[in-house]
Tab-separated table of C-alpha atoms in Angstrom:
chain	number	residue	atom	x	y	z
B	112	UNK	CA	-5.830	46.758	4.569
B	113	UNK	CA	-5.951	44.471	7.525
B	114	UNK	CA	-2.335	42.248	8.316
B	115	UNK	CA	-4.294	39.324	7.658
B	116	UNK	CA	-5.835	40.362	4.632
B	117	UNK	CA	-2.657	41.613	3.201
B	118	UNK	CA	-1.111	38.130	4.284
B	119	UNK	CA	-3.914	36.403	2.490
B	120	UNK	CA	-3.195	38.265	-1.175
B	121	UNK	CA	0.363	38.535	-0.981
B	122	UNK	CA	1.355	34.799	-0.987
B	123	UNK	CA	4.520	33.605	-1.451
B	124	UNK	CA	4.542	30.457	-3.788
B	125	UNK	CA	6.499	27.610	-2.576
B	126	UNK	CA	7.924	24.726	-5.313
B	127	UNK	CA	6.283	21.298	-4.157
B	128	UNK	CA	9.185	19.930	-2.753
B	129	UNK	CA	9.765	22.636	-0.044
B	130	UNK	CA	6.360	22.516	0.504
B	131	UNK	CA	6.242	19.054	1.198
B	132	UNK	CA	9.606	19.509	3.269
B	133	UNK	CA	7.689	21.691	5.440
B	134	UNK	CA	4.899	20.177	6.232
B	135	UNK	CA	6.539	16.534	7.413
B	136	UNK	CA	8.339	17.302	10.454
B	137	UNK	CA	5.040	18.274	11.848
B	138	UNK	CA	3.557	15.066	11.097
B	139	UNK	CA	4.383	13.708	14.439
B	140	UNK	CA	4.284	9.385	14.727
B	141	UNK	CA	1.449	8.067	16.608
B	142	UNK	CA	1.818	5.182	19.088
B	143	UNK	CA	1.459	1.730	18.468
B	144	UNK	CA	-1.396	-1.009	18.964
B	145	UNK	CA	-1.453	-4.856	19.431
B	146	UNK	CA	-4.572	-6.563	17.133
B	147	UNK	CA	-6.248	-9.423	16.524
B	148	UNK	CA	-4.586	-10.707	13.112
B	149	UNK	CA	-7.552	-10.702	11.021
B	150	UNK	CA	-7.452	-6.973	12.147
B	151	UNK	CA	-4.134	-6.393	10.890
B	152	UNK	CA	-4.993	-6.383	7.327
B	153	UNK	CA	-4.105	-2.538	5.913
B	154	UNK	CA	-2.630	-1.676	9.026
B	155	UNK	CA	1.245	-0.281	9.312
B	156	UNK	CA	3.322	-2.635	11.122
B	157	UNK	CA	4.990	-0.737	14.159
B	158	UNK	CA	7.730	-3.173	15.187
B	159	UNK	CA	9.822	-5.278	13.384
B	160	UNK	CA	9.227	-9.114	13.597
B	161	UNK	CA	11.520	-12.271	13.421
B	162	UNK	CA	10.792	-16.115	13.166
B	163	UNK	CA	9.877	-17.626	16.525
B	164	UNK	CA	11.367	-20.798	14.599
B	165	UNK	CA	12.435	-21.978	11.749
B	166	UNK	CA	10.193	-22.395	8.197
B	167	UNK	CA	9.641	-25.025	7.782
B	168	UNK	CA	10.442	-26.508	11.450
B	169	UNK	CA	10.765	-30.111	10.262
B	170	UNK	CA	12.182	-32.175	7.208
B	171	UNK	CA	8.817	-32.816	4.398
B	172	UNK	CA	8.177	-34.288	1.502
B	173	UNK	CA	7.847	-32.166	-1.536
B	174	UNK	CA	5.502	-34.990	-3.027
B	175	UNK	CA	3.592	-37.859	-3.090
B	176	UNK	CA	6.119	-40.818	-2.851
B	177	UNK	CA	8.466	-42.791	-0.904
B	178	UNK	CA	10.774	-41.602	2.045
B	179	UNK	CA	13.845	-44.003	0.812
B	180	UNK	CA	17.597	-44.614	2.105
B	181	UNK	CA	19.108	-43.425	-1.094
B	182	UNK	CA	22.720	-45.351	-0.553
B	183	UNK	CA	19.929	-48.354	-1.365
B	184	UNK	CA	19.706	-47.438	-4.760
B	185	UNK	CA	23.523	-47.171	-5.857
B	186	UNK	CA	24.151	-49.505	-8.803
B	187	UNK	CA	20.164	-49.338	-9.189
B	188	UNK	CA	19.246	-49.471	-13.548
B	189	UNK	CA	16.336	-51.266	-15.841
B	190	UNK	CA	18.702	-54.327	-15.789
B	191	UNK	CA	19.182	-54.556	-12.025
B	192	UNK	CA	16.068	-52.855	-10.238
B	193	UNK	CA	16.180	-52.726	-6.773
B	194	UNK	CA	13.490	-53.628	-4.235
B	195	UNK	CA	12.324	-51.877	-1.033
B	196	UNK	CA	9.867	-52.971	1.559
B	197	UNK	CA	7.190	-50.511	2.339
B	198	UNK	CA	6.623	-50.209	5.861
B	199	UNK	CA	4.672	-47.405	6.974
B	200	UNK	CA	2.784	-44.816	5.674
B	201	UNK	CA	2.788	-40.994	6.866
B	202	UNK	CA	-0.054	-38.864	5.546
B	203	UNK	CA	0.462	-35.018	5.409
B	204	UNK	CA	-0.089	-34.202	9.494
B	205	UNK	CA	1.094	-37.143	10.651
B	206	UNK	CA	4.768	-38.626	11.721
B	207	UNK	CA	6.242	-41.784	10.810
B	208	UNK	CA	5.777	-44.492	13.504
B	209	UNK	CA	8.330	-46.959	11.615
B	210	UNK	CA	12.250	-46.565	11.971
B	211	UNK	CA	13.270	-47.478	8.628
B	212	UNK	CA	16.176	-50.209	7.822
B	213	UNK	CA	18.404	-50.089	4.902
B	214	UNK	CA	15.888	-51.726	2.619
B	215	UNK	CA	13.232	-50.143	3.412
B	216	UNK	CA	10.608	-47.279	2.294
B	217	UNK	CA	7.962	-45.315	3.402
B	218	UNK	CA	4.845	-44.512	1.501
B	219	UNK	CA	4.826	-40.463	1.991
B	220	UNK	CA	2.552	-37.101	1.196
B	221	UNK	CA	3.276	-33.960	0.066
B	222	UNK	CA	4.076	-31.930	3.236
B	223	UNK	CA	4.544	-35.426	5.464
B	224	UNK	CA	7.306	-35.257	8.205
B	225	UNK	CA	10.195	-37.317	6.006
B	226	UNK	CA	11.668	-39.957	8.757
B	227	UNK	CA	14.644	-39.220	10.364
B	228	UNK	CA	16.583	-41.896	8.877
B	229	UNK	CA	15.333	-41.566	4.879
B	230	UNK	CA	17.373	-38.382	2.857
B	231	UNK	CA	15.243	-38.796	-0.162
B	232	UNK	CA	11.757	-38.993	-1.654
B	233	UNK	CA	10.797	-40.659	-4.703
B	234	UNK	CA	7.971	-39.792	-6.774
B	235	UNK	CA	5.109	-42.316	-6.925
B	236	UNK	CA	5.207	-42.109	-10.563
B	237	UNK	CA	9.041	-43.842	-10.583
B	238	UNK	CA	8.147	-47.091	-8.640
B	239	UNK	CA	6.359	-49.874	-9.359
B	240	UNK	CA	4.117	-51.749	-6.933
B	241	UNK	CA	4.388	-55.598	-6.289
B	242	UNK	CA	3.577	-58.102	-3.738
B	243	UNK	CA	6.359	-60.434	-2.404
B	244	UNK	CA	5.725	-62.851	-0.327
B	245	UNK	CA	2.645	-61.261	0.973
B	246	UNK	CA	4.096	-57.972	1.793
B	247	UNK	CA	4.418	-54.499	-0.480
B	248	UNK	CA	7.468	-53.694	-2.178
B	249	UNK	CA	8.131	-50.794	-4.542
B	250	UNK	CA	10.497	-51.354	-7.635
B	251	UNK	CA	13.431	-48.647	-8.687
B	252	UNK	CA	15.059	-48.813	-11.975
B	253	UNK	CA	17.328	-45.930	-11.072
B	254	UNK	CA	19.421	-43.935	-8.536
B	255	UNK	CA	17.953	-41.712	-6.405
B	256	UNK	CA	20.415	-38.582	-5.194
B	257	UNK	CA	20.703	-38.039	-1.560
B	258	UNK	CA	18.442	-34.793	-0.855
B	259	UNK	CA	15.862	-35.643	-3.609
B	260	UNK	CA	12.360	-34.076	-2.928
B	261	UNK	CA	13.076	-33.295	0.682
B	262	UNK	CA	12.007	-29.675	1.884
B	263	UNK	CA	15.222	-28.838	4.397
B	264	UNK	CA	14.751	-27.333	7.789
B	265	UNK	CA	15.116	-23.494	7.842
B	266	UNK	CA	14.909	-23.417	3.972
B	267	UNK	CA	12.572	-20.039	3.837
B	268	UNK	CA	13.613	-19.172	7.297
B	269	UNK	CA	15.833	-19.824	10.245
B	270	UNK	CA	15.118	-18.859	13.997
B	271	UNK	CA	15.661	-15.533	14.703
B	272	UNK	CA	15.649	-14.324	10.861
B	273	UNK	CA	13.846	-10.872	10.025
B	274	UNK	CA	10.319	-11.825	8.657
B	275	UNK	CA	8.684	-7.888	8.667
B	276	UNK	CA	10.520	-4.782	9.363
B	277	UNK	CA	8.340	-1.755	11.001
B	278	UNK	CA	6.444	0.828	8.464
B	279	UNK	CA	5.538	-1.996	5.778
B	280	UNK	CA	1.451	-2.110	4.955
B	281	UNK	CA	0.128	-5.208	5.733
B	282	UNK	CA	-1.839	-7.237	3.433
B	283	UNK	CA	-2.984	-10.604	2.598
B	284	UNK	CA	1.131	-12.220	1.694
B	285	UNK	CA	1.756	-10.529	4.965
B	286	UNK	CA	-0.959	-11.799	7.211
B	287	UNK	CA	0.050	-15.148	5.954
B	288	UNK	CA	3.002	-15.531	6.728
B	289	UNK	CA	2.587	-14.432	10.271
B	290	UNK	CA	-0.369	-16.646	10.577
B	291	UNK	CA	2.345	-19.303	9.588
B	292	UNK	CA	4.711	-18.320	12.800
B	293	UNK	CA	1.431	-18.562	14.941
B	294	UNK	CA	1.934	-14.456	15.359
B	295	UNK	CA	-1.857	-13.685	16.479
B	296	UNK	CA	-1.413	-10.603	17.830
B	297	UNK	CA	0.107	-7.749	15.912
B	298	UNK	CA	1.550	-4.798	16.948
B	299	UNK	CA	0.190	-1.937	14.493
B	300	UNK	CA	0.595	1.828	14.431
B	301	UNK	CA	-2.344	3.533	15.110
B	302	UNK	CA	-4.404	5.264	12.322
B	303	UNK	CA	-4.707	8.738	12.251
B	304	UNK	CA	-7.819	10.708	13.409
B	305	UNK	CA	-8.743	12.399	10.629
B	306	UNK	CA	-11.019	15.710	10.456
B	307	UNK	CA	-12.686	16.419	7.345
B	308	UNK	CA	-14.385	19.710	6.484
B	309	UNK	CA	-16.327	21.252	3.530
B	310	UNK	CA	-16.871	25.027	3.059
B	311	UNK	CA	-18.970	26.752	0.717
B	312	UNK	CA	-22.596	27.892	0.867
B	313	UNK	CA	-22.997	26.219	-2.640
B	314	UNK	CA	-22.685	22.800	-1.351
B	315	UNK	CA	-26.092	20.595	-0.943
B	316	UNK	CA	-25.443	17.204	1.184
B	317	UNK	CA	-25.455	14.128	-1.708
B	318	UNK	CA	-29.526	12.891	-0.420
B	319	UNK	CA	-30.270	16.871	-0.616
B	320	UNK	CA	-32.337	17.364	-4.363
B	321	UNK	CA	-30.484	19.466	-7.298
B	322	UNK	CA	-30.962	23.022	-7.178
B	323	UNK	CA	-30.160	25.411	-9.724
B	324	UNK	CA	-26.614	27.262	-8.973
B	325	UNK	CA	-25.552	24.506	-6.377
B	326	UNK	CA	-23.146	21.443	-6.283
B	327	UNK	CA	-23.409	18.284	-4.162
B	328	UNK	CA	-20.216	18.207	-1.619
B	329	UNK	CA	-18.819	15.171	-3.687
B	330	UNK	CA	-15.173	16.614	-1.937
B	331	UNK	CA	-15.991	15.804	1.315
B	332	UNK	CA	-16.795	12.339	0.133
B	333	UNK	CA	-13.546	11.336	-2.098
B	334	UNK	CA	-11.466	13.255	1.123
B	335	UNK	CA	-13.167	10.491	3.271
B	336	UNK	CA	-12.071	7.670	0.815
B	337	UNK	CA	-8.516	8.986	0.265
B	338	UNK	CA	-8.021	9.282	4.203
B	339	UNK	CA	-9.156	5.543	4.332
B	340	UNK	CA	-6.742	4.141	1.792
B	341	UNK	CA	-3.821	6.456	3.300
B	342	UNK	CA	-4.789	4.320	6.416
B	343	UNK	CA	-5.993	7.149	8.352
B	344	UNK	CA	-9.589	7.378	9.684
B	345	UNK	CA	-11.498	9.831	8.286
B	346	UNK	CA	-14.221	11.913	10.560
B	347	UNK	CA	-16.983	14.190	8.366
B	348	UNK	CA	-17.587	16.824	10.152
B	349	UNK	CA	-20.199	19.663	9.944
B	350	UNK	CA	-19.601	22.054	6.947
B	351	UNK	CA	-17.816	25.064	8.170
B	352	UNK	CA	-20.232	28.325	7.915
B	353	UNK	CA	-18.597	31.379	6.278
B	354	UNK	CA	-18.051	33.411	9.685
B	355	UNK	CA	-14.383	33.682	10.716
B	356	UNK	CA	-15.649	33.584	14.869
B	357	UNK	CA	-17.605	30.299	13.795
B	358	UNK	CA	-14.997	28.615	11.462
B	359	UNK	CA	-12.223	29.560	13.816
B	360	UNK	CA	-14.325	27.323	16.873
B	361	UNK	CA	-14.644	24.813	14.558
B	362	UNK	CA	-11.494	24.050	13.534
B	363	UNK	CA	-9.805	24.999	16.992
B	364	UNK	CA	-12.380	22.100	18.257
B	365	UNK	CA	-11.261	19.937	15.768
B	366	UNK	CA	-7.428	20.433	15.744
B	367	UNK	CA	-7.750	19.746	19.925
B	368	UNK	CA	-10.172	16.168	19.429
B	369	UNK	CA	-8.352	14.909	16.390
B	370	UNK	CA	-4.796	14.027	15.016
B	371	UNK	CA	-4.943	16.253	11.897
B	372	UNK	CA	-7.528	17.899	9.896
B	373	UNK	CA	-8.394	18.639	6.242
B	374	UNK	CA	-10.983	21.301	4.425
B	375	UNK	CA	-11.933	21.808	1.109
B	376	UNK	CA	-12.717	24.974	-0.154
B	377	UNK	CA	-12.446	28.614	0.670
B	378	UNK	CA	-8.904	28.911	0.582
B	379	UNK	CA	-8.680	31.487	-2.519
B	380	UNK	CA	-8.938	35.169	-2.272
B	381	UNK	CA	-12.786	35.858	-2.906
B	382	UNK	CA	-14.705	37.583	-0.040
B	383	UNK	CA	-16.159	34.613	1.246
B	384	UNK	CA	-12.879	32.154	1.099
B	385	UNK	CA	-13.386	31.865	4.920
B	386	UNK	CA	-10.453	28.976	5.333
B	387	UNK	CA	-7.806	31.588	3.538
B	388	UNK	CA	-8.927	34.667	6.068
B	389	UNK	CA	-8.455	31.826	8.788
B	390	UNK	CA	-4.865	30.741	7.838
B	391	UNK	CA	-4.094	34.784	7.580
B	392	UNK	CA	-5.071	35.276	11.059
B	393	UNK	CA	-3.300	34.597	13.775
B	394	UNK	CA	-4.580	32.046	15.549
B	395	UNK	CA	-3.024	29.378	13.891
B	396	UNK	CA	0.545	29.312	12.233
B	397	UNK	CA	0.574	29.234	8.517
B	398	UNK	CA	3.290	27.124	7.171
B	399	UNK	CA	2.636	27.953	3.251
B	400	UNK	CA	-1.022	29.346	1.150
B	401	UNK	CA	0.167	28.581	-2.330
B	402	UNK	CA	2.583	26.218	-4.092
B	403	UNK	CA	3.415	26.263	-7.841
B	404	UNK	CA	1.669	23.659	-9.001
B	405	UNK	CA	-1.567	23.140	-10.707
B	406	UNK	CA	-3.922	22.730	-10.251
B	407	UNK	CA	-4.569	23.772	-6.431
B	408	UNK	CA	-2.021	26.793	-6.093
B	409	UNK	CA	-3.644	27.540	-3.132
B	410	UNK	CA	-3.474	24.851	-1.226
B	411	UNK	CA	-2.442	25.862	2.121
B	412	UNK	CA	-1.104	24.299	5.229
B	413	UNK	CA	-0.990	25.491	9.192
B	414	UNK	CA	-0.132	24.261	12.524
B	415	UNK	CA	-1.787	25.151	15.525
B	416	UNK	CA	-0.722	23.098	18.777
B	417	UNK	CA	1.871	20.941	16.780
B	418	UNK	CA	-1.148	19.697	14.782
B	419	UNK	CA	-1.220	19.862	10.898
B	420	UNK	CA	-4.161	21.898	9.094
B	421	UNK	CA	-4.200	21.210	5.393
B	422	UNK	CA	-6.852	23.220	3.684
B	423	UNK	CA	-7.117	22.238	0.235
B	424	UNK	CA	-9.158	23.852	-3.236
B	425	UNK	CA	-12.680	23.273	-3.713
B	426	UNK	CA	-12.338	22.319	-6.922
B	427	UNK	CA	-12.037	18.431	-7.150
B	428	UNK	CA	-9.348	18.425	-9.704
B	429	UNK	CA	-7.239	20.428	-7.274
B	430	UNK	CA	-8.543	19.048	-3.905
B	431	UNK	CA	-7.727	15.377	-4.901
B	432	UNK	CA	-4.320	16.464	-6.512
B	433	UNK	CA	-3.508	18.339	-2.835
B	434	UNK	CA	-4.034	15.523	-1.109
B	435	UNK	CA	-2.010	13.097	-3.183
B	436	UNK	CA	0.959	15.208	-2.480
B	437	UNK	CA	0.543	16.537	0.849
B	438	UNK	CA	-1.585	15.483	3.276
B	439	UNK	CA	-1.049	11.570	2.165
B	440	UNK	CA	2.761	11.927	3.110
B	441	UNK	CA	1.644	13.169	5.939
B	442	UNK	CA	-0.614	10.757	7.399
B	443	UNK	CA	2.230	8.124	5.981
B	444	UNK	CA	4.631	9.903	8.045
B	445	UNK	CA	2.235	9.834	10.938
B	446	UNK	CA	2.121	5.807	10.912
B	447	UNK	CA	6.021	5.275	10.335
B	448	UNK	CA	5.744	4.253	6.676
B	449	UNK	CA	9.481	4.756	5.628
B	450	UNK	CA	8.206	6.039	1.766
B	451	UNK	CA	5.312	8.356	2.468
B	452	UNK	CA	5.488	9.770	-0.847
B	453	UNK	CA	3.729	8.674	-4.424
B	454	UNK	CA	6.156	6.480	-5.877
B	455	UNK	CA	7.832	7.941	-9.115
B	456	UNK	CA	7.807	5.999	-12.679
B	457	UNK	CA	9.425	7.667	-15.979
B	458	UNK	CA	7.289	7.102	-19.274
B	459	UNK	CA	6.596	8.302	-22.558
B	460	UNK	CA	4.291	10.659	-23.135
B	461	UNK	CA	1.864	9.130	-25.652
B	462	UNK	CA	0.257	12.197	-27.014
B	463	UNK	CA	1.528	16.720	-26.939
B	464	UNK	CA	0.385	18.536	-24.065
B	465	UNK	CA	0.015	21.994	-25.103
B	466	UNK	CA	-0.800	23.908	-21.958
B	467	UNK	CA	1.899	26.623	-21.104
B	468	UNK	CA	2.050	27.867	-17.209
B	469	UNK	CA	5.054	28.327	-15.439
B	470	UNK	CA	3.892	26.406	-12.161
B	471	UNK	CA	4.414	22.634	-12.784
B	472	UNK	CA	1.361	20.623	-13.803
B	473	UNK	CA	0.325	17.555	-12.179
B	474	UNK	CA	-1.759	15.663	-14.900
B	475	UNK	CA	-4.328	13.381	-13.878
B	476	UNK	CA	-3.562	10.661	-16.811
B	477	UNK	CA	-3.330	6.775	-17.599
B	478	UNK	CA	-0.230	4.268	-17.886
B	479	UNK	CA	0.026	1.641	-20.811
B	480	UNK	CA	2.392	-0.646	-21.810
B	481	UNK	CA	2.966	-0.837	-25.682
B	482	UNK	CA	5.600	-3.449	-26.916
B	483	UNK	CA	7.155	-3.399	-23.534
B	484	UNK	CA	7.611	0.530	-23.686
B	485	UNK	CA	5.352	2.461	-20.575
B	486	UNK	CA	3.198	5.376	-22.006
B	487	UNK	CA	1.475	8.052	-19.928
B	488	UNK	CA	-1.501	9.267	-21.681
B	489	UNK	CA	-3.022	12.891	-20.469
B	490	UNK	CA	-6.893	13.038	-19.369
B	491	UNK	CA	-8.477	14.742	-22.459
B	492	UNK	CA	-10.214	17.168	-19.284
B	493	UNK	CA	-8.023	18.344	-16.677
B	494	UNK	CA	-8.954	21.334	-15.603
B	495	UNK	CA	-8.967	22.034	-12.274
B	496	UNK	CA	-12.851	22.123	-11.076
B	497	UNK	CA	-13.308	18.860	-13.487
B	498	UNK	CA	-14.034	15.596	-11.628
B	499	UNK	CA	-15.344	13.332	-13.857
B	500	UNK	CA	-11.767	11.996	-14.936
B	501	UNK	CA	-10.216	11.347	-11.533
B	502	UNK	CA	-12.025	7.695	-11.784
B	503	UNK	CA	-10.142	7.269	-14.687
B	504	UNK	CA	-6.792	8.329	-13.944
B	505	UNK	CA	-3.539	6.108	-12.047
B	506	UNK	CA	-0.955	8.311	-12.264
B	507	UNK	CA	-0.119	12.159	-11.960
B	508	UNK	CA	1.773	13.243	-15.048
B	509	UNK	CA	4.462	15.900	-13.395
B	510	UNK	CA	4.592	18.421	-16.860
B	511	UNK	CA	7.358	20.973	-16.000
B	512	UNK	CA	6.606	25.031	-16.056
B	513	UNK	CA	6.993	25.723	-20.000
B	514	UNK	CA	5.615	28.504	-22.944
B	515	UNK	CA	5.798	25.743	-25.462
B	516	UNK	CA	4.130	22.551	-23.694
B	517	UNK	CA	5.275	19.256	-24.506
B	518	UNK	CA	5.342	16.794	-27.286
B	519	UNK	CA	4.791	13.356	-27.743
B	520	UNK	CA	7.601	10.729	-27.120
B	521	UNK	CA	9.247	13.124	-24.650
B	522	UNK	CA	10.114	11.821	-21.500
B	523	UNK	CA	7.981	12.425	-18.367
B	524	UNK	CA	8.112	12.131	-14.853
B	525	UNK	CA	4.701	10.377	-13.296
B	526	UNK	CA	3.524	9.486	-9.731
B	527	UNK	CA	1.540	6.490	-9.620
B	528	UNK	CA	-1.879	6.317	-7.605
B	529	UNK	CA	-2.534	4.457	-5.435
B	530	UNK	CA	-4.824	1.440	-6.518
B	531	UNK	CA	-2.534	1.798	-9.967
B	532	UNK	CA	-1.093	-1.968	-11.894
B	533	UNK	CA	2.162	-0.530	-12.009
């Protein structure tokens, strides 16, 4: 038997977290990009931003009222109101063009510049409007607090304060408030170039028609959509043919154009598992071929040029369970994100689990809340070549190696999904 052959059935199983410990110092940062804003959006923030100014930058009204003097309203009750001239009136936008006196108010919107002499705002709802003499006057039948209604300078934010720090995902909170600072230009890591391949002579292309004994490469497809959320950018490439010269050109090709690449399929030991005869050989350098876990022992991992290869099952179960834990840190790592990782929740197991195995089981599964109390609730089907549930699922019940299984109201471990409400 060939050194690569025996290298390909005599596989040494890793535990998840060495894996994964492997596999990240590979995953070498890419360099940064300035965008539009509007192009932000998803993007990983690669430097760390502070306020130009401060939030807000001038003194405004928290509501529709009057911009008073407050020290005119000491003494002020139902038995000895107290009147105030209006004078001006300041719309949100504008600024006042009337120095007040003591004596004096200024009819005010929410969000209008408060004059630089008034420290309060009353509501509109506390005055009463009257005519004197020919000339508006607001009534107060009580003290007003110095302060009152009046949005501070620097309240959020003072010059100079951190607003973003580097690695965080931006979305729409995010774009927001740097649309506030008048930050149009971002600086963004760049995304990942991401190489996707399929093997398998079984596979039909999804517009091909069914055929008896074949599948539709539905891998290739969720691969594309899990590189996307990751925030790499996925690249489908042409299904590797089952010819070790062939595959070997392909990949080589695709490790030297792209930032990382990914196959499905063909990593077991059958005669035609063309990725695992790959990995055994030596023109790349295999980092692990099987981790205890299921599903998706086999998923492997190279390096070839300081590059990452991840070459995960066929089966969708075990493809889309790969990826969660490996290549998604990796791409993570890749754009600076300081938690690459699925983040972990502990629930209650709402129902037994009676599988035995001692690899640990990563359970595609639901999370509910009951009575304030989270429950993780196994897929009924979770075997590894099943797909249909993976729509269904949010989290990735972690069920440790065990001959008994588990019961109900034990305590789990879960990683949530991506996309998850928890």
């Amino acid at each position: 038997m060939k050194s690569a052959d025996q290298a390909k059935f005599r596989r040494k199983a890793l535990p998840v977290p060495e894996a994964q410990a492997i596999v990240l110092p590979y995953a070498k940062e890419t360099e940064s990009e300035t965008v539009p804003l509007p192009e932000a959006l998803g993007r990983i923030l690669a430097e760390r931003v502070t306020a130009p100014h401060a939030y807000p930058h001038f003194r405004r009204s928290g509501m529709d009222g009057f911009a008073i003097l407050s020290r005119d309203t000491v003494g002020c009750h139902s038995e000895h109101p107290v009147f105030l001239e209006v004078v001006d009136e300041i719309p949100a936008g504008s600024v006042p063009t009337v120095k007040l006196k003591p004596g004096q108010a200024a009819r005010i919107m929410t969000g209008a510049k408060v004059p630089d002499e008034a420290d309060a705002v009353v509501m509109f709802e506390m005055t009463e409007s009257i005519i004197r003499e020919g000339k508006p006057y607001i009534q107060l039948i009580r003290e007003i607090e110095s302060g009152k209604n009046i949005t501070p300078v620097g309240l959020e934010l003072s010059e100079g304060d951190v607003i973003l720090e580097p690695g965080r995902r931006l979305s729409a909170g995010e774009l927001s408030v740097l649309a506030t600072f008048g930050i149009h230009r971002v600086p963004v890591k760049k995304r990942p170039r991401v190489a996707v391949f399929s093997t398998g002579s079984e596979l039909l292309r999804i517009d091909e028609p069914l055929q008896d004994g074949r599948i539709r490469n539905s891998n290739t497809y969720m691969l594309y959509s899990q590189i996307f959320e990751a925030g790499g950018e996925p690249i489908l490439l042409e299904a590797i043919e089952d010819d070790l010269t062939q595959a070997k050109a392909q990949v080589e090709a695709a490790i030297a154009n792209y930032d990382l690449v990914v196959t499905t399929g063909g990593v077991s030991v059958g005669n035609y598992d063309i990725m695992a005869d790959l990995l055994s050989s030596d023109s790349v350098e295999m980092l692990f071929n099987k981790v205890t876990m299921r599903p998706g022992s086999v998923t492997s991992a190279a390096v070839k040029d300081g590059k990452l290869l991840f070459a995960l099952s066929g089966n969708p179960g075990a493809c889309f369970v790969g990826f969660e834990l490996f290549v998604r840190p990796a791409i993570g790592r890749m754009m600076g994100v300081p938690k690459p990782f699925l983040p972990e929740l502990t629930a209650e197991l709402a129902r037994p689990y009676r599988k035995i195995n001692n690899f640990t089981r990563f359970v595609r599964g639901r999370l509910e809340v009951r009575k304030g109390k989270l429950y993780a609730i196994p897929a009924e089907l979770d075997e590894s070549g099943v797909m249909i549930t993976i729509k269904d699922s949010d989290a990735l019940i972690v069920i440790p190696p065990s001959n008994t299984g588990m019961q109900a109201g034990e305590q789990v471990t879960v990683l949530k999904l991506p996309g998850s409400d928890f």
